[in-house]
XYZ file of C-alpha atoms in Angstrom:
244
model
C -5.815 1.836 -28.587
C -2.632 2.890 -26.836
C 0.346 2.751 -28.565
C 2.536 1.692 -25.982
C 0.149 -1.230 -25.491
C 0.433 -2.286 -28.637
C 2.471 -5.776 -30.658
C 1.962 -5.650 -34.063
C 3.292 -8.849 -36.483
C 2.605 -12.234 -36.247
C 6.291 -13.179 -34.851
C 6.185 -10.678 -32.509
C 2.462 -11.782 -30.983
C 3.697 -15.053 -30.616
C 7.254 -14.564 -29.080
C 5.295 -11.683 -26.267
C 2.479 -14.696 -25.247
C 5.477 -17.391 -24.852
C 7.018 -14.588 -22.847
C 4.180 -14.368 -20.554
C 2.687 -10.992 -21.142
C -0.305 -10.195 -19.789
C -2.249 -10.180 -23.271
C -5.761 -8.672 -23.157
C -7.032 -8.624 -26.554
C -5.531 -10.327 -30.321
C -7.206 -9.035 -33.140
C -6.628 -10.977 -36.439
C -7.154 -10.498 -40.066
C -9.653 -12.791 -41.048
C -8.534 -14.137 -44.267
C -5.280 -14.193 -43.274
C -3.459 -17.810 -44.409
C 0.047 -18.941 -43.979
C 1.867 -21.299 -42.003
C 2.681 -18.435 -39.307
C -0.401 -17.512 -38.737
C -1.558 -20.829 -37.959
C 1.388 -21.526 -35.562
C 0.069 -18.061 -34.231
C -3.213 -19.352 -34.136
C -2.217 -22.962 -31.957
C -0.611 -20.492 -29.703
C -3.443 -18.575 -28.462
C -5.653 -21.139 -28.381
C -2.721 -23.279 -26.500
C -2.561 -20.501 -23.822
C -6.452 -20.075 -24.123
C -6.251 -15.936 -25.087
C -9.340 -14.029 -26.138
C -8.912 -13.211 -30.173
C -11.622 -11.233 -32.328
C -11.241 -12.340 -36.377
C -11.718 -8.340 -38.154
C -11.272 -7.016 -41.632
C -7.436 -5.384 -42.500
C -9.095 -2.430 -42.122
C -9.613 -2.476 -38.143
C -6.027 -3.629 -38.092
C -4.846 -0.962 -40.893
C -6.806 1.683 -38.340
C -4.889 0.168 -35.242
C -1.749 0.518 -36.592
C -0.235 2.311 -40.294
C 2.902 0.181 -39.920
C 3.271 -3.337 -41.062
C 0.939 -5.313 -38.959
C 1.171 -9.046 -40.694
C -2.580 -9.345 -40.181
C -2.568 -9.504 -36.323
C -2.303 -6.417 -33.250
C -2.343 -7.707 -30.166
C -2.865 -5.313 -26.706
C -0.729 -5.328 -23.488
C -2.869 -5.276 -20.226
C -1.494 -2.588 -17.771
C -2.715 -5.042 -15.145
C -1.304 -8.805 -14.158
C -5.049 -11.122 -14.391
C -5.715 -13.450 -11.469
C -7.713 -16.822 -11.415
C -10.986 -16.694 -9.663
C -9.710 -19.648 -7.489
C -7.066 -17.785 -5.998
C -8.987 -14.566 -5.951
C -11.559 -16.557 -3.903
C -9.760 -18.634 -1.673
C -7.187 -15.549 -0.068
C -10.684 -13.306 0.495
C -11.929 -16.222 2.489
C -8.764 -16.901 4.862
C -8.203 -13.203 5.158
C -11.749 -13.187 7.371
C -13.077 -10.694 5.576
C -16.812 -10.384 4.745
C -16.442 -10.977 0.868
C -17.643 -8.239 -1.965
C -17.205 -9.515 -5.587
C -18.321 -7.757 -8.550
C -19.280 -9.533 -12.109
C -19.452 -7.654 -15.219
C -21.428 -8.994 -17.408
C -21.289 -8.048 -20.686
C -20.326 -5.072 -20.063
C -18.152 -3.254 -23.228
C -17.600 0.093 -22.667
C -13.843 0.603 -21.777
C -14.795 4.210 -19.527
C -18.038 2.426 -18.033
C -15.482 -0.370 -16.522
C -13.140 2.503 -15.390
C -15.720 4.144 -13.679
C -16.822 0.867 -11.744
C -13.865 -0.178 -10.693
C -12.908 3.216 -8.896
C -16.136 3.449 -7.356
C -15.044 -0.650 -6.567
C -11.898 0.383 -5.111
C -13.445 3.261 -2.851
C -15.818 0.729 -1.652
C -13.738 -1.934 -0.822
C -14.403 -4.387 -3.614
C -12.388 -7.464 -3.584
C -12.157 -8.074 -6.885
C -13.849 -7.755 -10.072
C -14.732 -11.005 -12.444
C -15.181 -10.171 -16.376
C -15.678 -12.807 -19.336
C -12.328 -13.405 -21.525
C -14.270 -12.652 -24.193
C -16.611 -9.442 -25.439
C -16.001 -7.648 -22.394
C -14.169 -4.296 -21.994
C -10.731 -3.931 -22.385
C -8.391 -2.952 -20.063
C -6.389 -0.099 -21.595
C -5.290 3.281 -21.294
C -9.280 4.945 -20.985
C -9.906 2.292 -18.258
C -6.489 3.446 -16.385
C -7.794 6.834 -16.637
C -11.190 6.947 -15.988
C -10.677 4.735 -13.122
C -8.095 7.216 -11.610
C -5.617 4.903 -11.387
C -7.860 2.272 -9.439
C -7.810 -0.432 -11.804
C -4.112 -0.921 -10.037
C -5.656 -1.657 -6.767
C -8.532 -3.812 -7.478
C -7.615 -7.142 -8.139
C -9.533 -8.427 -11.626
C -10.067 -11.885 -13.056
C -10.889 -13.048 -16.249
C -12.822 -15.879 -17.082
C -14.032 -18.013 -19.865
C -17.931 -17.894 -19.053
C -19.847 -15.951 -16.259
C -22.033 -18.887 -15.592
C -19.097 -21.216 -14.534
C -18.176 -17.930 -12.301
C -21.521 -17.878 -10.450
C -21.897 -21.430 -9.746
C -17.820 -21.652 -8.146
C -19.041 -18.318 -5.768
C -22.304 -19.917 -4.861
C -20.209 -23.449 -3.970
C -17.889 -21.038 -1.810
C -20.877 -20.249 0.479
C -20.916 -16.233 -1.634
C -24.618 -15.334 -2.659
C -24.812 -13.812 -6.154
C -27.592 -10.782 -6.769
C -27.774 -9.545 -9.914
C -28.844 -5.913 -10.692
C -31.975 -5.864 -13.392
C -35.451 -4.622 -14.388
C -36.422 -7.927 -14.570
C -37.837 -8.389 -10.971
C -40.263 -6.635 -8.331
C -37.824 -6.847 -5.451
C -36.214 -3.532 -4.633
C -32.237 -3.290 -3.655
C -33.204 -2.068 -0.433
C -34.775 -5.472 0.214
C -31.850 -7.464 -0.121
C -29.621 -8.647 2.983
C -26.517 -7.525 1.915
C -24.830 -8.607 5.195
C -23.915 -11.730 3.454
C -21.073 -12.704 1.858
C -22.040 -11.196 -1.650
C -21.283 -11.014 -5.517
C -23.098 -8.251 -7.411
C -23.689 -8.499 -11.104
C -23.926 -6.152 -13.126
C -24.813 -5.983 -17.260
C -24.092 -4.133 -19.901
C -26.541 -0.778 -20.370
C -28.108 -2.210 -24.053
C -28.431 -5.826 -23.179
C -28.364 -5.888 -19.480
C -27.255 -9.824 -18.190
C -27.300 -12.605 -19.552
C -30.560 -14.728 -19.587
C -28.876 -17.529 -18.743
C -26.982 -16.129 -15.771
C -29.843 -14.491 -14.652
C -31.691 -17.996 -14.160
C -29.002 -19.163 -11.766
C -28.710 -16.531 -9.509
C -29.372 -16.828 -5.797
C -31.702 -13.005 -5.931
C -32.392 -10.096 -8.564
C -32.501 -6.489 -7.616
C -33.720 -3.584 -9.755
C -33.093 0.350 -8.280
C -36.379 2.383 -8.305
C -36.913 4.953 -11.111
C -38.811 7.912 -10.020
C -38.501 9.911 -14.218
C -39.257 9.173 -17.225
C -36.014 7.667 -18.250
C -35.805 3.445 -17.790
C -32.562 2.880 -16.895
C -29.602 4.484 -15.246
C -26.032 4.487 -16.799
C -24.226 1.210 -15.822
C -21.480 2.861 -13.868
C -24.012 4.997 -11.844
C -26.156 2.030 -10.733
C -23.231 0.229 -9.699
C -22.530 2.894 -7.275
C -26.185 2.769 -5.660
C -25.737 -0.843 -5.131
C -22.138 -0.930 -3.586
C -23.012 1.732 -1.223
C -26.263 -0.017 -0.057
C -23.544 -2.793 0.656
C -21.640 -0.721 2.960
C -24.798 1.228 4.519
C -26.047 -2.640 5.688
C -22.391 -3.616 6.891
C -22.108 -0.674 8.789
């Protein structure tokens, strides 16, 4: 975790979120009790903030200085609402491209997708609020600095995410083993959102029921599956092969 990224105490946590900083990630001591940390506690749930309960010694790891039982993490990046993400794509007259990430945990993975995202003229990217990758200092890096040009939203379930793209006319494929069709039989001269999972679960079940198509990339070796960031790639470049 980067340092400069970092609140530490429970006074301090609370005093940065009525501030308005971007917070990405609170993690708090799980048998922590007192009457801060529950005003701490009707604070993030007030402003609806992702928080992980862990034992002191995550926290004592995250930090050697006195932490209170909570750390909290600074996101480089300003979050937009899906709404507004959405809505601008659509008046601009552009052909939308969203990407969903699903799952998906691995902070150098996401950095990786979102600068191939950026170099293929991704509109945005849609993660969960909760158990997805954070966006920190490995991200920055591994996404060369891309993750500042590619707008992001975070939201409280994937599901709810899908269903608002499909009512905006956007048809959602998701990539997965779980299907015969190839990628190279999907139209992607459609408005489209591509979703992606993480590499040891893949998507969600449940999202995967309420998707408009599935796509799986064919595997010629031995090996079942391609790294995340890789297949992302193949897909967003089949988008701009069909578009062009």
């Amino acid at each position: 975790m980067d340092k400069e990224n970092q609140i530490f105490g429970i006074r301090a946590v609370i005093e940065a979120i009525q501030a308005g900083k971007e917070i990405d990630k609170i993690f708090i001591h799980k048998e922590a009790q007192s009457d801060l940390m529950r005003e701490l506690m009707k604070v993030v749930k007030t402003y609806n903030l992702p928080y992980t309960y862990v034992p002191v010694e995550k926290l004592n790891r995250l930090t050697h200085l006195n932490h209170q039982g909570v750390v909290a993490t600074i996101a480089p990046i300003k979050f937009q609402t899906l709404e507004t993400l959405v809505e601008r794509v659509l008046a601009s007259g552009k052909k939308p491209l969203f990407l969903i990430l699903d799952q998906l945990s691995d902070a150098r993975n996401f950095g990786a997708i979102i600068r191939t995202a950026e170099c293929t003229g991704v509109d945005g990217i849609i993660i969960s609020k909760t158990g997805a990758a954070p966006v920190n200092g490995d991200t920055v890096k591994t996404s060369a600095g891309a993750v500042f040009n590619v707008p992001i939203c975070k939201v409280d379930h994937i599901k709810d995410a899908v269903f608002y793209l499909q009512g905006s006319g956007i048809k959602t494929v998701a990539a997965t083993e779980k299907t015969e069709d190839s990628l190279y039989s999907i139209d992607f001269t459609e408005p489209i959102a591509i979703i992606m999972g993480s590499e040891d679960r893949g998507i969600n079940p449940s999202v995967l029921k309420i998707v408009d198509e599935k796509a799986k990339l064919p595997l010629l070796g031995s090996i079942g599956s391609l790294n995340v960031s890789v297949a992302c790639g193949a897909f967003l470049y089949e988008v701009i092969r069909q578009r062009q």
